C-alpha cells in the first residue's frame, strides 16, 4: 500500500520536551512498515515548538499571518528531526511541495513534510498529499483512539465511531467549530479534502504500536470512507 501518516507535532516535541528514544521508536516503526513492502509518506505537526514560538510572537504583536509562518517553520524543524532518525530511509530535505514529496517517494525513500501554506493545518497538508499521490490510505495518529462525537477526555458519555462517512466527518468538524463540547480529530478544511478526494482514512491513537497495526490491516480506531 501507499500510506500517508499524519502525526501531531507532540510525537516529536511533546509538552515535557523531546524524547530521543521515543523519536527513534517512531522512526523504527516507519522503517518496519516500509520493509514490509509499503510506500510511506509522513506529515508532522508543530507541537510544542510551534505553540511556544507563536505565543511569544503574539505577545510581541505579530499578526496571524506571521504566526502561521512561524508555525510552518516549526513543523519543518520537527520533520528534520524525524528525517535524522530515519537515516538512509529518507533524504536530508523537507519537501515543501507535493511534487517534491512524490519525487522522494518515487526514489524509494520516505518523504517527511511539515506545513506548506499559511492557514493550512498539517491535517489539511496530509489529506492533500494523500490525494496528490493517490494514496491507498491516510492514517491520522491522534491522542485518542478514534473519532468521537465529543471530546472523550472531557465527557464520559462521548460516543466513538467505529466507521463513518466523509460527510459525517465534515459535519462533525463543522459542529466542533460552532458548538462547545464537540471535538473533531481534523479541522474542517482537512475533512472537506478527505470528502472531495474520497480518501480511505484510519484514525487511531498515534502510538508506534497502533501505527504498525494499521499497516498490517488491524485498525483499532475509526475507519472513514465513502
Coordinates of N, CA and C in Angstrom, one line a residue:
X1 N 0.8 -1.2 0.0 CA 0.0 0.0 0.0 C 0.9 1.3 0.0
X2 N 0.3 2.3 -0.5 CA 0.9 3.6 -0.4 C 0.2 4.4 0.7
X3 N 0.9 4.6 1.8 CA 0.3 5.2 3.0 C 0.8 6.5 3.4
X4 N 0.0 7.5 3.7 CA 0.4 8.8 4.3 C 0.0 8.8 5.8
X5 N 1.0 9.1 6.6 CA 0.8 9.2 8.1 C 0.8 10.6 8.5
X6 N -0.2 11.0 9.2 CA -0.4 12.4 9.7 C -0.2 12.3 11.2
X7 N 0.9 12.9 11.6 CA 1.3 12.8 13.0 C 1.3 14.2 13.7
X8 N 0.8 14.3 14.8 CA 0.8 15.6 15.6 C 2.3 15.9 16.0
X9 N 2.6 17.2 16.1 CA 3.9 17.6 16.5 C 4.3 17.1 17.8
X10 N 3.4 16.7 18.7 CA 3.7 16.2 20.0 C 4.4 14.9 20.0
X11 N 4.4 14.2 18.8 CA 5.1 13.0 18.7 C 6.6 13.3 18.8
X12 N 7.0 14.4 18.1 CA 8.5 14.7 18.1 C 8.8 15.6 19.3
X13 N 7.9 16.6 19.6 CA 8.2 17.5 20.6 C 7.0 17.7 21.6
X14 N 6.8 16.7 22.5 CA 5.7 16.7 23.5 C 5.9 17.8 24.5
X15 N 4.9 18.0 25.4 CA 4.9 19.1 26.3 C 6.1 19.0 27.2
X16 N 6.5 17.8 27.6 CA 7.7 17.7 28.5 C 9.0 17.8 27.8
X17 N 9.0 18.0 26.5 CA 10.3 18.1 25.8 C 10.6 16.9 25.0
X18 N 11.6 17.0 24.1 CA 12.0 15.9 23.2 C 12.4 14.7 23.9
X19 N 12.0 13.5 23.4 CA 12.4 12.3 24.0 C 13.1 11.5 22.8
X20 N 14.4 11.4 22.9 CA 15.2 10.9 21.7 C 14.8 9.4 21.5
X21 N 14.6 8.6 22.6 CA 14.3 7.2 22.5 C 12.9 7.0 21.8
X22 N 12.0 7.9 22.2 CA 10.6 7.8 21.6 C 10.7 8.2 20.1
X23 N 11.5 9.2 19.7 CA 11.7 9.5 18.3 C 12.2 8.3 17.5
X24 N 13.2 7.7 18.1 CA 13.8 6.5 17.5 C 12.8 5.4 17.3
X25 N 11.9 5.3 18.3 CA 10.9 4.2 18.2 C 9.9 4.5 17.1
X26 N 9.5 5.7 16.9 CA 8.7 6.1 15.8 C 9.4 5.8 14.4
X27 N 10.6 6.2 14.4 CA 11.4 6.1 13.1 C 11.6 4.6 12.8
X28 N 11.8 3.8 13.8 CA 12.0 2.3 13.6 C 10.7 1.7 13.1
X29 N 9.5 2.2 13.6 CA 8.2 1.8 13.2 C 8.0 2.0 11.7
X30 N 8.3 3.2 11.3 CA 8.2 3.6 9.9 C 9.1 2.7 9.0
X31 N 10.3 2.5 9.5 CA 11.2 1.6 8.8 C 10.7 0.2 8.6
X32 N 10.1 -0.3 9.7 CA 9.4 -1.7 9.6 C 8.3 -1.7 8.6
X33 N 7.5 -0.6 8.6 CA 6.4 -0.6 7.7 C 6.9 -0.6 6.2
X34 N 7.9 0.2 6.0 CA 8.5 0.3 4.6 C 9.1 -1.1 4.3
X35 N 9.8 -1.7 5.2 CA 10.4 -3.0 4.9 C 9.4 -4.1 4.6
X36 N 8.1 -3.9 5.1 CA 7.0 -4.8 4.8 C 6.5 -4.7 3.4
X37 N 7.1 -3.7 2.6 CA 6.7 -3.5 1.2 C 5.8 -2.3 1.0
X38 N 5.5 -1.5 2.0 CA 4.6 -0.4 1.8 C 5.4 0.8 1.4
X39 N 4.8 1.8 0.7 CA 5.3 3.1 0.5 C 4.8 4.0 1.5
X40 N 5.7 4.7 2.2 CA 5.4 5.6 3.3 C 5.7 7.0 3.1
X41 N 4.8 7.9 3.4 CA 5.0 9.3 3.4 C 4.5 9.9 4.8
X42 N 5.1 10.9 5.3 CA 4.8 11.4 6.6 C 4.6 12.9 6.6
X43 N 3.6 13.4 7.4 CA 3.4 14.8 7.6 C 3.4 15.0 9.1
X44 N 4.3 15.9 9.6 CA 4.4 16.2 11.0 C 3.9 17.6 11.4
X45 N 3.2 17.7 12.5 CA 2.8 19.0 13.0 C 3.8 19.7 13.8
X46 N 3.4 20.9 14.3 CA 4.4 21.8 15.0 C 4.6 21.5 16.5
X47 N 3.5 21.0 17.1 CA 3.6 20.7 18.6 C 4.0 21.8 19.4
X48 N 4.8 21.4 20.5 CA 5.2 22.4 21.5 C 6.1 23.5 20.9
X49 N 6.9 23.1 19.9 CA 7.8 24.1 19.3 C 7.0 25.3 18.7
X50 N 6.0 24.9 17.9 CA 5.1 25.9 17.3 C 4.4 26.7 18.3
X51 N 3.8 26.1 19.3 CA 3.0 26.8 20.3 C 3.8 27.8 21.0
X52 N 5.0 27.5 21.4 CA 5.9 28.4 22.2 C 6.3 29.6 21.3
X53 N 6.7 29.4 20.1 CA 7.2 30.5 19.3 C 6.0 31.4 18.9
X54 N 4.9 30.8 18.5 CA 3.7 31.5 18.2 C 3.2 32.4 19.4
X55 N 3.2 31.8 20.6 CA 2.8 32.5 21.8 C 3.7 33.7 22.0
X56 N 5.0 33.6 21.8 CA 5.9 34.7 22.0 C 5.6 35.8 20.9
X57 N 5.5 35.3 19.7 CA 5.3 36.3 18.6 C 4.0 37.1 18.8
X58 N 2.9 36.4 19.3 CA 1.7 37.1 19.5 C 1.8 38.2 20.6
X59 N 2.6 37.8 21.7 CA 2.8 38.8 22.8 C 3.6 40.0 22.2
X60 N 4.4 39.8 21.2 CA 5.2 40.9 20.6 C 4.4 41.6 19.6
X61 N 3.2 41.2 19.3 CA 2.3 42.0 18.4 C 2.3 41.4 17.0
X62 N 2.8 40.2 16.8 CA 2.7 39.7 15.4 C 1.3 39.4 15.0
X63 N 1.0 39.5 13.7 CA -0.3 39.2 13.2 C -0.4 37.7 12.9
X64 N -1.6 37.2 12.6 CA -1.8 35.7 12.5 C -1.1 35.2 11.2
X65 N -1.0 36.0 10.2 CA -0.2 35.5 9.0 C 1.2 35.2 9.4
X66 N 1.8 36.1 10.1 CA 3.2 35.9 10.5 C 3.4 34.7 11.5
X67 N 2.4 34.6 12.4 CA 2.4 33.4 13.3 C 2.3 32.1 12.5
X68 N 1.5 32.1 11.4 CA 1.3 30.9 10.6 C 2.7 30.5 10.0
X69 N 3.4 31.6 9.6 CA 4.8 31.3 9.0 C 5.7 30.7 10.1
X70 N 5.6 31.2 11.3 CA 6.4 30.6 12.4 C 6.0 29.2 12.6
X71 N 4.7 28.9 12.6 CA 4.2 27.5 12.8 C 4.8 26.6 11.7
X72 N 4.8 27.1 10.5 CA 5.3 26.2 9.3 C 6.7 25.9 9.6
X73 N 7.5 26.9 10.0 CA 9.0 26.7 10.3 C 9.1 25.6 11.3
X74 N 8.3 25.7 12.4 CA 8.4 24.7 13.5 C 8.1 23.3 13.0
X75 N 7.1 23.1 12.1 CA 6.7 21.8 11.6 C 7.9 21.3 10.8
X76 N 8.6 22.1 10.1 CA 9.7 21.6 9.3 C 10.9 21.3 10.1
X77 N 11.1 22.0 11.2 CA 12.1 21.6 12.2 C 11.8 20.2 12.7
X78 N 10.6 20.0 13.1 CA 10.2 18.6 13.6 C 10.4 17.6 12.5
X79 N 10.1 17.9 11.3 CA 10.3 17.0 10.2 C 11.7 16.6 10.0
X80 N 12.6 17.6 10.2 CA 14.1 17.4 10.1 C 14.6 16.4 11.2
X81 N 14.0 16.6 12.4 CA 14.4 15.7 13.5 C 14.0 14.2 13.1
X82 N 12.8 14.0 12.6 CA 12.3 12.7 12.2 C 13.2 12.1 11.0
X83 N 13.5 13.0 10.1 CA 14.3 12.6 9.0 C 15.7 12.1 9.5
X84 N 16.2 12.8 10.4 CA 17.5 12.4 11.0 C 17.4 11.0 11.6
X85 N 16.3 10.8 12.3 CA 16.2 9.4 12.9 C 16.0 8.3 11.9
X86 N 15.4 8.7 10.7 CA 15.1 7.7 9.7 C 16.4 7.3 8.9
X87 N 17.4 8.2 9.0 CA 18.7 7.9 8.3 C 18.5 7.7 6.8
X88 N 19.1 6.5 6.3 CA 19.1 6.3 4.9 C 17.7 6.0 4.3
X89 N 16.7 5.8 5.2 CA 15.3 5.6 4.7 C 14.7 6.9 4.1
X90 N 15.3 8.0 4.4 CA 14.8 9.3 3.9 C 15.9 10.0 3.3
X91 N 15.7 11.3 2.9 CA 16.8 12.2 2.5 C 16.7 13.4 3.3
X92 N 17.9 14.1 3.4 CA 18.0 15.3 4.3 C 17.4 16.5 3.6
X93 N 16.2 16.4 3.3 CA 15.4 17.6 2.7 C 14.0 17.5 3.1
X94 N 13.4 18.5 3.6 CA 12.0 18.6 3.9 C 11.3 19.1 2.6
X95 N 10.5 18.2 2.0 CA 9.8 18.7 0.8 C 8.8 19.8 1.1
X96 N 8.8 20.9 0.3 CA 7.8 22.0 0.6 C 6.7 22.0 -0.4
X97 N 6.6 21.0 -1.3 CA 5.5 20.8 -2.2 C 5.2 19.4 -2.4
X98 N 4.0 19.1 -2.9 CA 3.6 17.7 -3.1 C 4.4 17.0 -4.2
X99 N 4.8 17.9 -5.2 CA 5.6 17.3 -6.3 C 7.0 16.8 -5.7
X100 N 7.6 17.6 -4.8 CA 8.9 17.2 -4.2 C 8.7 15.9 -3.4
X101 N 7.6 15.8 -2.6 CA 7.3 14.7 -1.8 C 7.1 13.4 -2.7
X102 N 6.4 13.5 -3.8 CA 6.2 12.4 -4.7 C 7.5 12.0 -5.3
X103 N 8.4 12.9 -5.7 CA 9.7 12.6 -6.2 C 10.5 11.7 -5.3
X104 N 10.5 12.2 -4.0 CA 11.3 11.4 -3.0 C 10.7 10.0 -2.8
X105 N 9.4 9.9 -2.8 CA 8.7 8.6 -2.7 C 9.1 7.7 -3.9
X106 N 9.1 8.3 -5.1 CA 9.4 7.5 -6.2 C 10.9 7.1 -6.3
X107 N 11.7 7.7 -5.5 CA 13.1 7.3 -5.4 C 13.3 6.2 -4.4
X108 N 12.2 5.8 -3.8 CA 12.2 4.7 -2.8 C 12.5 5.1 -1.4
X109 N 12.4 6.4 -1.1 CA 12.6 7.0 0.2 C 11.3 7.4 0.9
X110 N 11.4 7.8 2.1 CA 10.3 8.3 2.9 C 10.3 9.8 3.0
X111 N 9.4 10.5 2.3 CA 9.3 11.9 2.4 C 8.7 12.3 3.8
X112 N 9.2 13.3 4.4 CA 8.7 13.8 5.7 C 8.4 15.3 5.5
X113 N 7.1 15.7 5.4 CA 6.7 17.0 5.2 C 6.3 17.7 6.5
X114 N 6.3 19.0 6.5 CA 5.7 19.8 7.6 C 4.6 20.6 6.9
X115 N 4.4 21.9 7.4 CA 3.4 22.7 6.8 C 3.8 23.3 5.4
X116 N 2.8 23.8 4.7 CA 3.1 24.3 3.4 C 2.7 25.8 3.2
X117 N 1.4 26.1 3.6 CA 0.9 27.4 3.3 C 0.2 28.0 4.6
X118 N 0.3 29.3 4.8 CA -0.4 29.9 5.9 C -1.9 29.6 5.9
X119 N -2.5 29.3 7.0 CA -3.9 29.0 7.1 C -4.2 27.5 6.9
X120 N -3.2 26.7 6.5 CA -3.5 25.3 6.2 C -2.8 24.5 7.4
X121 N -3.6 23.7 8.1 CA -3.0 22.9 9.1 C -2.3 21.7 8.5
X122 N -1.5 21.0 9.3 CA -0.8 19.8 8.7 C -1.8 18.7 8.5
X123 N -3.0 18.7 9.1 CA -4.0 17.7 8.8 C -4.4 18.0 7.3
X124 N -4.6 19.2 6.9 CA -5.0 19.5 5.6 C -3.9 19.2 4.6
X125 N -2.6 19.4 5.0 CA -1.5 19.1 4.2 C -1.5 17.6 3.9
X126 N -1.7 16.8 5.0 CA -1.6 15.3 4.9 C -2.7 14.8 4.0
X127 N -3.9 15.4 4.1 CA -5.0 15.0 3.2 C -4.8 15.3 1.8
X128 N -4.2 16.5 1.6 CA -3.9 17.0 0.2 C -2.8 16.1 -0.4
X129 N -1.8 15.8 0.4 CA -0.7 14.9 -0.1 C -1.3 13.5 -0.5
X130 N -2.1 13.0 0.4 CA -2.7 11.7 0.1 C -3.5 11.7 -1.2
X131 N -4.2 12.8 -1.4 CA -4.9 12.9 -2.7 C -4.0 13.0 -3.9
X132 N -2.9 13.9 -3.7 CA -2.0 14.1 -4.8 C -1.2 12.9 -5.3
X133 N -0.8 12.0 -4.3 CA 0.0 10.9 -4.7 C -0.9 9.6 -4.8
X134 N -2.2 9.8 -4.8 CA -3.2 8.6 -4.9 C -2.9 7.6 -3.8
X135 N -2.8 8.0 -2.6 CA -2.5 7.1 -1.5 C -3.7 6.1 -1.3
X136 N -3.3 4.9 -0.9 CA -4.3 3.9 -0.6 C -5.0 4.2 0.7
X137 N -4.2 4.8 1.6 CA -4.7 5.0 3.0 C -4.1 6.3 3.6
X138 N -4.9 7.1 4.3 CA -4.4 8.2 5.1 C -4.6 7.8 6.6
X139 N -3.5 7.7 7.4 CA -3.6 7.4 8.8 C -3.4 8.6 9.6
X140 N -4.4 8.9 10.4 CA -4.3 10.1 11.3 C -4.0 9.6 12.7
X141 N -2.8 9.9 13.2 CA -2.5 9.5 14.6 C -2.8 10.6 15.6
X142 N -3.7 10.3 16.6 CA -4.1 11.3 17.5 C -3.8 10.9 18.9
X143 N -4.3 11.8 19.9 CA -4.1 11.4 21.3 C -5.3 10.7 21.8
X144 N -6.3 10.3 21.0 CA -7.4 9.4 21.4 C -7.5 8.3 20.4
X145 N -8.3 7.3 20.7 CA -8.3 6.1 19.9 C -9.4 6.0 18.8
X146 N -9.6 7.2 18.2 CA -10.6 7.2 17.1 C -11.3 8.5 17.1
X147 N -12.4 8.6 16.4 CA -13.3 9.8 16.3 C -14.5 9.6 17.2
X148 N -14.7 10.6 18.0 CA -15.8 10.7 19.0 C -16.7 11.8 18.6
X149 N -18.0 11.7 19.1 CA -18.9 12.8 18.9 C -18.6 14.1 19.7
X150 N -17.9 13.9 20.8 CA -17.4 15.0 21.6 C -16.1 14.5 22.3
X151 N -15.4 15.4 22.9 CA -14.1 15.2 23.5 C -14.2 14.1 24.6
X152 N -13.6 12.9 24.4 CA -13.7 11.8 25.4 C -12.9 12.1 26.6
X153 N -11.9 13.1 26.5 CA -11.2 13.4 27.7 C -11.9 14.3 28.6
X154 N -13.0 14.9 28.1 CA -13.9 15.8 29.0 C -15.2 15.2 29.3
X155 N -15.7 14.3 28.4 CA -17.1 13.8 28.6 C -17.1 12.3 28.6
X156 N -17.6 11.7 29.7 CA -17.6 10.3 29.9 C -18.6 9.6 28.9
X157 N -19.6 10.4 28.5 CA -20.6 9.8 27.6 C -20.3 10.0 26.1
X158 N -19.1 10.4 25.8 CA -18.7 10.6 24.4 C -18.8 9.2 23.7
X159 N -19.4 9.3 22.5 CA -19.6 8.1 21.7 C -18.5 8.0 20.6
X160 N -17.9 6.8 20.5 CA -16.9 6.5 19.5 C -17.5 6.0 18.2
X161 N -17.0 6.4 17.1 CA -17.5 5.9 15.8 C -16.5 4.8 15.4
X162 N -17.0 3.6 15.1 CA -16.1 2.6 14.5 C -15.9 2.8 13.0
X163 N -17.0 3.2 12.4 CA -17.0 3.6 11.0 C -17.8 4.8 10.8
X164 N -17.4 5.6 9.8 CA -18.2 6.8 9.5 C -17.9 7.2 8.0
X165 N -18.8 8.0 7.5 CA -18.6 8.5 6.1 C -17.8 9.9 6.2
X166 N -17.3 10.3 5.1 CA -16.6 11.5 5.0 C -17.5 12.7 5.3
X167 N -18.8 12.5 4.8 CA -19.8 13.6 5.1 C -20.0 13.7 6.6
X168 N -20.1 12.6 7.3 CA -20.2 12.7 8.8 C -19.0 13.4 9.4
X169 N -17.8 13.2 8.9 CA -16.6 13.8 9.4 C -16.7 15.3 9.2
X170 N -17.1 15.7 8.0 CA -17.3 17.2 7.7 C -18.3 17.8 8.6
X171 N -19.4 17.1 8.8 CA -20.4 17.7 9.8 C -19.9 17.8 11.2
X172 N -19.1 16.8 11.6 CA -18.5 16.8 13.0 C -17.5 18.0 13.1
X173 N -16.7 18.1 12.1 CA -15.7 19.2 12.1 C -16.3 20.6 12.1
X174 N -17.4 20.7 11.4 CA -18.2 22.0 11.3 C -18.8 22.2 12.7
X175 N -19.4 21.2 13.3 CA -20.0 21.5 14.6 C -19.0 21.8 15.7
X176 N -17.8 21.2 15.6 CA -16.8 21.5 16.6 C -16.3 22.9 16.6
X177 N -16.5 23.6 15.4 CA -16.0 25.0 15.3 C -17.2 25.9 15.7
X178 N -18.4 25.3 15.9 CA -19.5 26.2 16.3 C -20.1 25.9 17.7
X179 N -19.9 24.7 18.2 CA -20.6 24.3 19.4 C -19.6 23.8 20.5
X180 N -19.7 24.4 21.7 CA -18.8 23.9 22.8 C -19.1 22.4 23.1
X181 N -18.1 21.7 23.4 CA -18.3 20.3 23.8 C -18.1 19.3 22.7
X182 N -18.1 19.8 21.4 CA -17.8 18.9 20.3 C -16.3 18.8 20.1
X183 N -15.9 17.7 19.5 CA -14.5 17.5 19.2 C -14.3 16.8 17.9
X184 N -13.4 17.3 17.1 CA -13.1 16.6 15.8 C -11.6 16.4 15.7
X185 N -11.2 15.2 15.2 CA -9.8 14.9 15.1 C -9.1 15.7 14.0
X186 N -9.9 16.2 13.0 CA -9.3 17.0 11.9 C -10.1 18.3 11.8
X187 N -9.5 19.3 11.2 CA -10.2 20.6 11.0 C -11.1 20.5 9.8
X188 N -11.9 21.5 9.6 CA -12.9 21.5 8.5 C -12.3 21.4 7.2
X189 N -11.2 22.1 6.9 CA -10.6 22.1 5.6 C -10.1 20.7 5.3
X190 N -9.4 20.0 6.2 CA -8.9 18.7 6.0 C -10.1 17.7 5.8
X191 N -11.2 17.9 6.5 CA -12.3 17.0 6.4 C -12.9 17.1 5.0
X192 N -13.0 18.4 4.5 CA -13.5 18.6 3.1 C -12.6 18.0 2.0
X193 N -11.3 18.1 2.2 CA -10.4 17.5 1.3 C -10.6 16.0 1.3
X194 N -10.7 15.4 2.4 CA -11.0 13.9 2.6 C -12.3 13.5 1.8
X195 N -13.3 14.4 2.0 CA -14.6 14.1 1.3 C -14.4 14.2 -0.2
X196 N -13.8 15.3 -0.6 CA -13.6 15.5 -2.1 C -12.8 14.4 -2.8
X197 N -11.7 14.0 -2.1 CA -10.8 13.0 -2.7 C -11.3 11.6 -2.5
X198 N -12.4 11.4 -1.7 CA -12.9 10.1 -1.4 C -11.8 9.2 -0.8
X199 N -11.0 9.8 0.1 CA -9.9 9.1 0.7 C -10.4 8.0 1.7
X200 N -9.7 6.9 1.8 CA -9.9 6.0 2.9 C -9.0 6.4 4.0
X201 N -9.6 6.6 5.2 CA -8.8 7.2 6.4 C -9.0 6.2 7.6
X202 N -7.9 6.1 8.3 CA -7.9 5.4 9.6 C -7.5 6.3 10.7
X203 N -8.3 6.5 11.6 CA -8.0 7.4 12.8 C -7.7 6.5 14.0
X204 N -6.4 6.6 14.5 CA -6.0 5.7 15.6 C -5.2 6.5 16.6
X205 N -5.0 5.9 17.7 CA -4.1 6.5 18.7 C -2.7 6.5 18.1
X206 N -2.1 7.6 18.2 CA -0.8 7.8 17.5 C 0.4 7.2 18.2
X207 N 0.3 5.9 18.6 CA 1.4 5.2 19.2 C 2.1 4.4 18.1
X208 N 3.4 4.1 18.3 CA 4.1 3.3 17.3 C 3.4 1.9 17.1
X209 N 2.9 1.3 18.2 CA 2.2 0.0 18.1 C 1.0 0.1 17.2
X210 N 0.2 1.1 17.4 CA -1.1 1.3 16.6 C -0.8 1.6 15.1
X211 N 0.3 2.4 14.9 CA 0.6 2.7 13.5 C 1.1 1.5 12.8
X212 N 1.8 0.6 13.5 CA 2.3 -0.6 12.9 C 1.1 -1.5 12.6
X213 N 0.2 -1.6 13.6 CA -1.0 -2.4 13.4 C -1.8 -2.0 12.1
X214 N -1.9 -0.7 11.9 CA -2.7 -0.3 10.7 C -2.0 -0.9 9.4
X215 N -0.7 -0.9 9.4 CA 0.0 -1.4 8.2 C -0.3 -2.9 8.0
X216 N -0.7 -3.5 9.1 CA -1.0 -5.0 9.0 C -2.5 -5.2 8.8
X217 N -3.3 -4.1 8.7 CA -4.7 -4.3 8.5 C -5.5 -4.3 9.8
X218 N -4.8 -4.1 10.9 CA -5.5 -4.1 12.2 C -5.8 -2.6 12.6
X219 N -7.0 -2.2 12.6 CA -7.4 -0.8 12.9 C -8.2 -0.7 14.1
X220 N -7.6 -0.3 15.2 CA -8.2 -0.2 16.5 C -8.7 1.3 16.7
X221 N -9.5 1.7 15.8 CA -9.9 3.1 15.8 C -11.1 3.3 15.0
X222 N -11.1 4.4 14.1 CA -12.2 4.7 13.3 C -11.8 4.6 11.8
X223 N -12.7 4.0 11.0 CA -12.4 3.9 9.6 C -13.4 4.9 8.9
X224 N -12.8 5.8 8.0 CA -13.6 6.8 7.3 C -13.5 6.5 5.8
X225 N -14.6 6.3 5.2 CA -14.6 6.1 3.7 C -16.0 6.3 3.2
X226 N -16.1 6.7 1.9 CA -17.4 6.8 1.3 C -18.0 8.2 1.4

